[in-house]
CSV table of C-alpha atoms and ligand atoms in Angstrom, one decimal:
chain,number,residue,atom,x,y,z
I,653,MET,CA,-8.5,19.6,-6.6
I,654,GLU,CA,-11.8,21.6,-5.3
I,655,LYS,CA,-15.0,20.5,-5.0
I,656,HIS,CA,-17.5,21.6,-6.9
I,657,ALA,CA,-21.7,20.7,-7.0
I,658,LEU,CA,-23.0,18.1,-5.0
I,659,LEU,CA,-23.7,15.3,-7.4
I,660,TYR,CA,-25.4,12.7,-5.2
I,661,GLU,CA,-25.7,12.3,-1.2
I,662,GLY,CA,-26.3,8.5,-0.3
I,663,LYS,CA,-26.4,7.4,3.7
I,664,GLY,CA,-22.5,7.3,4.3
I,665,LYS,CA,-21.1,9.4,1.5
I,666,ARG,CA,-21.4,12.8,-0.5
I,667,LEU,CA,-20.3,13.0,-4.3
I,668,TYR,CA,-18.9,16.2,-5.7
I,669,LYS,CA,-17.8,16.9,-9.3
I,670,THR,CA,-14.3,18.6,-9.7
I,671,SER,CA,-12.9,20.2,-12.8
I,672,ASP,CA,-12.5,16.9,-14.7
I,673,GLU,CA,-15.3,15.7,-15.9
I,674,GLN,CA,-13.4,12.2,-15.0
I,675,LEU,CA,-13.3,12.4,-11.4
I,676,LEU,CA,-15.2,13.0,-8.4
I,677,ILE,CA,-14.5,13.5,-4.4
I,678,ALA,CA,-16.0,11.3,-2.5
I,679,GLU,CA,-17.4,12.9,1.5
I,680,PHE,CA,-16.9,10.6,4.0
I,681,LYS,CA,-20.2,11.0,6.2
I,682,ASP,CA,-20.2,10.6,10.5
I,683,ASP,CA,-24.3,9.6,9.8
I,684,LEU,CA,-25.0,6.1,10.6
I,685,THR,CA,-27.9,4.2,9.5
I,686,ALA,CA,-29.2,0.6,9.8
I,687,PHE,CA,-33.0,-0.9,8.5
I,688,ASN,CA,-33.0,0.9,5.5
I,689,ALA,CA,-32.5,3.8,7.2
I,690,GLU,CA,-35.4,3.0,9.7
I,691,LYS,CA,-32.8,3.6,12.8
I,692,ARG,CA,-30.7,6.9,12.2
I,693,GLY,CA,-27.3,8.5,14.5
I,694,SER,CA,-24.4,9.9,14.0
I,695,GLU,CA,-20.6,9.4,15.7
I,696,ALA,CA,-18.4,11.9,15.1
I,697,GLY,CA,-15.2,11.3,13.7
I,698,LYS,CA,-16.9,7.8,11.7
I,699,GLY,CA,-16.3,8.9,8.4
I,700,ALA,CA,-12.8,10.0,8.8
I,701,LEU,CA,-12.5,6.2,10.1
I,702,ASN,CA,-14.1,5.0,7.0
I,703,ASN,CA,-12.0,7.1,4.4
I,704,LYS,CA,-8.7,5.4,6.2
I,705,ILE,CA,-9.7,2.0,6.7
I,706,SER,CA,-11.0,1.7,3.1
I,707,THR,CA,-8.6,3.5,1.2
I,708,GLN,CA,-6.3,1.0,2.8
I,709,LEU,CA,-8.4,-2.5,2.1
I,710,PHE,CA,-8.4,-0.5,-1.6
I,711,ARG,CA,-4.6,-0.3,-1.8
I,712,ILE,CA,-4.5,-3.9,-0.4
I,713,LEU,CA,-6.9,-5.0,-2.9
I,714,GLU,CA,-5.4,-3.0,-5.8
I,715,GLU,CA,-1.5,-4.5,-5.2
I,716,LYS,CA,-3.6,-8.0,-5.7
I,717,GLY,CA,-4.9,-6.6,-9.0
I,718,ILE,CA,-8.0,-5.4,-8.6
I,719,ALA,CA,-9.0,-2.4,-10.4
I,720,THR,CA,-10.7,0.4,-8.0
I,721,HIS,CA,-12.1,4.0,-8.2
I,722,LEU,CA,-10.1,5.3,-6.0
I,723,VAL,CA,-7.8,7.8,-7.5
I,724,LYS,CA,-6.0,9.1,-3.8
I,725,THR,CA,-7.2,10.3,-0.6
I,726,LEU,CA,-7.4,13.8,-0.1
I,727,ASP,CA,-7.6,14.3,3.7
I,728,ASP,CA,-9.6,12.7,6.7
I,729,THR,CA,-12.9,12.6,5.3
I,730,HIS,CA,-12.6,12.8,1.3
I,731,GLN,CA,-11.1,10.9,-1.3
I,732,LEU,CA,-10.4,11.4,-5.3
I,733,VAL,CA,-12.6,8.2,-7.2
I,734,LYS,CA,-12.4,7.8,-11.0
I,735,VAL,CA,-16.5,8.0,-12.1
I,736,CYS,CA,-17.9,5.4,-13.2
I,737,ARG,CA,-21.3,4.0,-13.7
I,738,ILE,CA,-22.9,2.6,-10.4
I,739,ILE,CA,-24.3,-1.5,-11.4
I,740,PRO,CA,-27.1,-1.3,-9.2
I,741,ILE,CA,-26.1,-4.6,-7.6
I,742,GLU,CA,-25.1,-5.2,-3.9
I,743,VAL,CA,-22.5,-7.9,-4.3
I,744,VAL,CA,-23.0,-9.6,-0.9
I,745,VAL,CA,-19.9,-11.9,0.2
I,746,ARG,CA,-20.4,-14.3,3.3
I,747,ASN,CA,-18.4,-16.7,5.1
I,748,VAL,CA,-20.2,-17.2,8.8
I,749,ALA,CA,-24.2,-17.4,9.1
I,750,THR,CA,-25.8,-14.3,10.1
I,751,GLY,CA,-27.7,-11.4,9.9
I,752,SER,CA,-30.8,-11.7,7.3
I,753,LEU,CA,-28.8,-15.4,5.8
I,754,VAL,CA,-29.9,-16.7,9.1
I,755,LYS,CA,-33.5,-14.9,9.3
I,756,ARG,CA,-33.6,-16.0,5.9
I,757,LEU,CA,-32.7,-19.7,5.4
I,758,GLY,CA,-32.9,-20.8,9.5
I,759,LEU,CA,-29.0,-21.6,9.7
I,760,ASN,CA,-27.6,-21.3,13.2
I,761,GLU,CA,-26.3,-17.9,13.8
I,762,GLY,CA,-22.0,-18.4,14.1
I,763,ALA,CA,-22.3,-21.0,11.7
I,764,GLU,CA,-19.1,-21.5,9.4
I,765,LEU,CA,-20.7,-21.5,5.5
I,766,PRO,CA,-18.8,-24.7,3.8
I,767,PHE,CA,-18.0,-22.0,1.3
I,768,PRO,CA,-18.4,-18.0,0.4
I,769,LEU,CA,-21.4,-17.6,-0.4
I,770,VAL,CA,-22.1,-14.9,-2.6
I,771,GLU,CA,-25.8,-13.2,-3.1
I,772,PHE,CA,-27.1,-10.1,-5.4
I,773,TYR,CA,-29.6,-7.4,-3.7
I,774,TYR,CA,-31.1,-5.0,-6.2
I,775,LYS,CA,-30.5,-1.2,-4.9
I,776,ASP,CA,-33.2,0.1,-4.8
I,777,ASP,CA,-34.1,1.6,-1.1
I,778,ALA,CA,-37.7,2.6,-2.3
I,779,LEU,CA,-37.6,-2.2,-2.4
I,780,GLY,CA,-35.6,-2.0,0.4
I,781,ASP,CA,-32.8,-4.0,-1.1
I,782,PRO,CA,-34.3,-7.6,-2.4
I,783,LEU,CA,-32.4,-10.6,-2.5
I,784,ILE,CA,-32.2,-11.3,-6.5
I,785,ASN,CA,-31.0,-14.1,-8.3
I,786,ASP,CA,-29.7,-14.2,-12.3
I,787,GLU,CA,-32.5,-13.9,-14.2
I,788,HIS,CA,-33.9,-11.2,-11.8
I,789,CYS,CA,-31.0,-9.3,-12.8
I,790,LEU,CA,-31.4,-9.8,-16.2
I,791,VAL,CA,-35.2,-9.1,-16.5
I,792,LEU,CA,-34.5,-5.7,-14.8
I,793,GLY,CA,-31.4,-5.3,-16.9
I,794,LEU,CA,-29.0,-4.6,-14.5
I,795,VAL,CA,-26.4,-5.9,-16.5
I,796,LYS,CA,-25.7,-6.6,-19.6
I,797,SER,CA,-25.2,-10.6,-19.9
I,798,GLU,CA,-25.0,-13.6,-17.7
I,799,SER,CA,-21.0,-13.4,-18.5
I,800,ASP,CA,-20.9,-9.6,-16.4
I,801,LEU,CA,-22.9,-11.7,-13.4
I,802,GLU,CA,-20.3,-14.2,-13.4
I,803,GLU,CA,-17.7,-11.7,-13.3
I,804,LEU,CA,-18.9,-9.8,-10.1
I,805,ARG,CA,-19.3,-13.4,-8.5
I,806,ARG,CA,-15.3,-13.9,-9.5
I,807,LEU,CA,-14.4,-10.7,-8.2
I,808,GLY,CA,-16.8,-11.0,-5.2
I,809,ARG,CA,-14.8,-14.2,-4.1
I,810,GLU,CA,-11.3,-12.7,-5.2
I,811,ILE,CA,-11.9,-9.7,-2.5
I,812,ASN,CA,-13.3,-12.4,-0.3
I,813,ARG,CA,-10.0,-14.4,-0.3
I,814,ILE,CA,-7.7,-11.4,-0.6
I,815,LEU,CA,-9.4,-9.7,2.7
I,816,LYS,CA,-10.1,-12.8,4.5
I,817,SER,CA,-6.7,-13.7,4.8
I,818,PHE,CA,-5.4,-10.4,5.0
I,819,PHE,CA,-7.8,-10.2,8.5
I,820,ALA,CA,-6.9,-13.8,9.5
I,821,GLY,CA,-3.1,-12.5,10.1
I,822,ARG,CA,-4.9,-9.6,12.8
I,823,ASN,CA,-7.1,-11.8,15.0
I,824,LEU,CA,-10.2,-10.8,13.2
I,825,THR,CA,-12.8,-12.9,11.4
I,826,LEU,CA,-14.4,-11.4,8.3
I,827,VAL,CA,-17.7,-12.6,8.6
I,828,ASP,CA,-19.4,-11.1,5.3
I,829,PHE,CA,-19.6,-8.2,3.3
I,830,LYS,CA,-21.0,-6.0,0.8
I,831,VAL,CA,-19.3,-4.6,-2.3
I,832,GLU,CA,-20.4,-2.1,-4.9
I,833,PHE,CA,-19.0,-2.0,-9.0
I,834,GLY,CA,-19.3,0.9,-11.6
I,835,ILE,CA,-18.3,0.4,-15.3
I,836,ASP,CA,-15.6,3.6,-16.6
I,837,LYS,CA,-15.8,4.8,-19.8
I,838,ASP,CA,-13.4,2.1,-20.8
I,839,GLY,CA,-15.9,-0.2,-20.2
I,840,THR,CA,-13.5,-1.7,-17.0
I,841,ILE,CA,-15.5,-3.3,-13.9
I,842,LEU,CA,-14.1,-1.0,-11.5
I,843,LEU,CA,-14.4,-2.2,-7.2
I,844,ALA,CA,-16.4,1.6,-6.4
I,845,ASP,CA,-18.0,2.5,-3.1
I,846,GLU,CA,-16.5,1.8,-0.1
I,847,ILE,CA,-15.2,-1.0,2.3
I,848,SER,CA,-15.2,-0.5,6.0
I,849,PRO,CA,-16.7,-1.7,9.2
I,850,ASP,CA,-20.2,0.2,7.8
I,851,SER,CA,-20.6,-2.5,5.1
I,852,CYS,CA,-18.7,-5.2,6.4
I,853,ARG,CA,-18.8,-7.7,9.5
I,854,PHE,CA,-15.9,-8.3,11.4
I,855,TRP,CA,-15.4,-9.9,14.6
I,856,ASP,CA,-12.7,-10.4,17.1
I,857,THR,CA,-11.2,-14.1,16.0
I,858,ALA,CA,-10.5,-15.2,19.8
I,859,THR,CA,-13.8,-13.5,21.4
I,860,LYS,CA,-16.5,-13.0,18.9
I,861,GLU,CA,-16.6,-9.4,20.1
I,862,LYS,CA,-18.2,-7.4,17.2
I,863,LEU,CA,-16.1,-4.6,15.6
I,864,ASP,CA,-18.8,-3.2,13.1
I,865,LYS,CA,-21.6,-1.8,12.5
I,866,ASP,CA,-23.8,-4.1,14.1
I,867,ARG,CA,-22.7,-2.2,17.5
I,868,PHE,CA,-24.8,0.6,16.2
I,869,ARG,CA,-27.7,-1.8,14.4
I,870,GLN,CA,-27.6,-3.7,17.9
I,871,GLY,CA,-27.4,-0.6,20.2
I,872,LEU,CA,-24.1,-2.2,21.9
I,873,GLY,CA,-22.4,1.3,22.1
I,874,ASP,CA,-18.7,1.5,21.8
I,875,VAL,CA,-19.0,1.9,17.8
I,876,LYS,CA,-15.9,4.6,17.2
I,877,VAL,CA,-14.4,2.4,19.7
I,878,ALA,CA,-14.6,-0.9,17.8
I,879,TYR,CA,-14.0,1.2,14.0
I,880,GLU,CA,-10.6,2.8,15.8
I,881,GLU,CA,-9.7,-0.8,16.5
I,882,VAL,CA,-10.4,-2.0,12.9
I,883,LEU,CA,-8.0,0.5,11.4
I,884,LYS,CA,-5.3,-0.3,14.5
I,885,ARG,CA,-5.3,-3.5,13.5
I,886,ILE,CA,-5.5,-3.0,9.4
I,887,LEU,CA,-2.2,-0.8,10.2
I,888,ALA,CA,-0.5,-3.2,12.6
I,889,GLN,CA,2.9,-4.3,10.9
K,1065,UDP,N1,-24.8,-4.6,4.0
K,1065,UDP,C1,-24.6,-3.0,3.4
K,1065,UDP,N2,-25.5,-2.9,3.0
K,1065,UDP,C2,-26.9,-3.3,2.8
K,1065,UDP,C3,-26.9,-4.3,3.2
K,1065,UDP,C4,-25.6,-5.1,3.8
K,1065,UDP,O1,-22.8,-2.9,3.8
K,1065,UDP,O2,-27.7,-2.2,2.4
K,1065,UDP,C5,-23.6,-5.5,4.6
K,1065,UDP,C6,-23.6,-5.6,5.7
K,1065,UDP,O3,-23.1,-4.9,6.3
K,1065,UDP,C7,-23.3,-7.3,6.3
K,1065,UDP,C8,-23.8,-8.0,4.7
K,1065,UDP,O4,-24.4,-6.6,3.9
K,1065,UDP,O5,-21.9,-7.2,6.3
K,1065,UDP,C9,-24.8,-8.6,4.5
K,1065,UDP,O6,-25.8,-7.8,5.7
K,1065,UDP,P1,-27.3,-8.6,5.6
K,1065,UDP,O7,-27.7,-9.6,4.4
K,1065,UDP,O8,-27.1,-10.1,7.1
K,1065,UDP,O9,-28.4,-8.1,6.1
K,1065,UDP,P2,-28.6,-7.1,7.6
K,1065,UDP,O10,-28.5,-8.3,8.9
K,1065,UDP,O11,-27.7,-5.9,7.7
K,1065,UDP,O12,-29.8,-6.9,7.0
């Protein structure tokens, strides 16, 4: 399958049309951005690592019954995905308090949450992706009904349940993550975008070492080494 016209360029990926109007090619970029793109950088090989990591995780989720947009990996940095209309809600699920949650609510950094916390953020760069509640989602018309929001919450929790236990067996704590969903031509909600160290926080369970984009956000260095370690642990038998 060949890349046709560029449809969209985001911070971490480009999306291209293909000869099949139901399929797109996603290209994973080496670019890194943080703090709503105020901090920018690049890490050679990062796109290929995220493509591999995300593909593995989407396969694991598919096996457990989560419908995704992924069709297949094409090469190091490209994957074939189904066309869907992205719901402009970032679904964040958290197991441990850190990042914006600690800043907003004053919880202790690293505190385990009593249950997986699901939050919705409005996917809008100009507004800085604000935290929104259910009624905001409905006022903005981001979904049709309250039941769509319940479904997003259910999927977020289910993805968390599957991945948290998968990573626990690999000495990684899934601290939190962000997922995006789309609606395909039949009205089915599909997991879309990616799940990678760009969109998750992974801490080594024993040492608490950060193995995700916080290494870039906080200038800790060894970004690629950390992403390689995550892939190695995912592939470990
Ligand atoms: N996240 C993301 N994209 C965003 C915002 C957050 O992938 O635009 C992920 C982030 O990597 C983390 C989780 O969502 O795994 C929660 O992020 P948080 O709200 O703590 O934001 P931050 O501290 O990065 O501002």
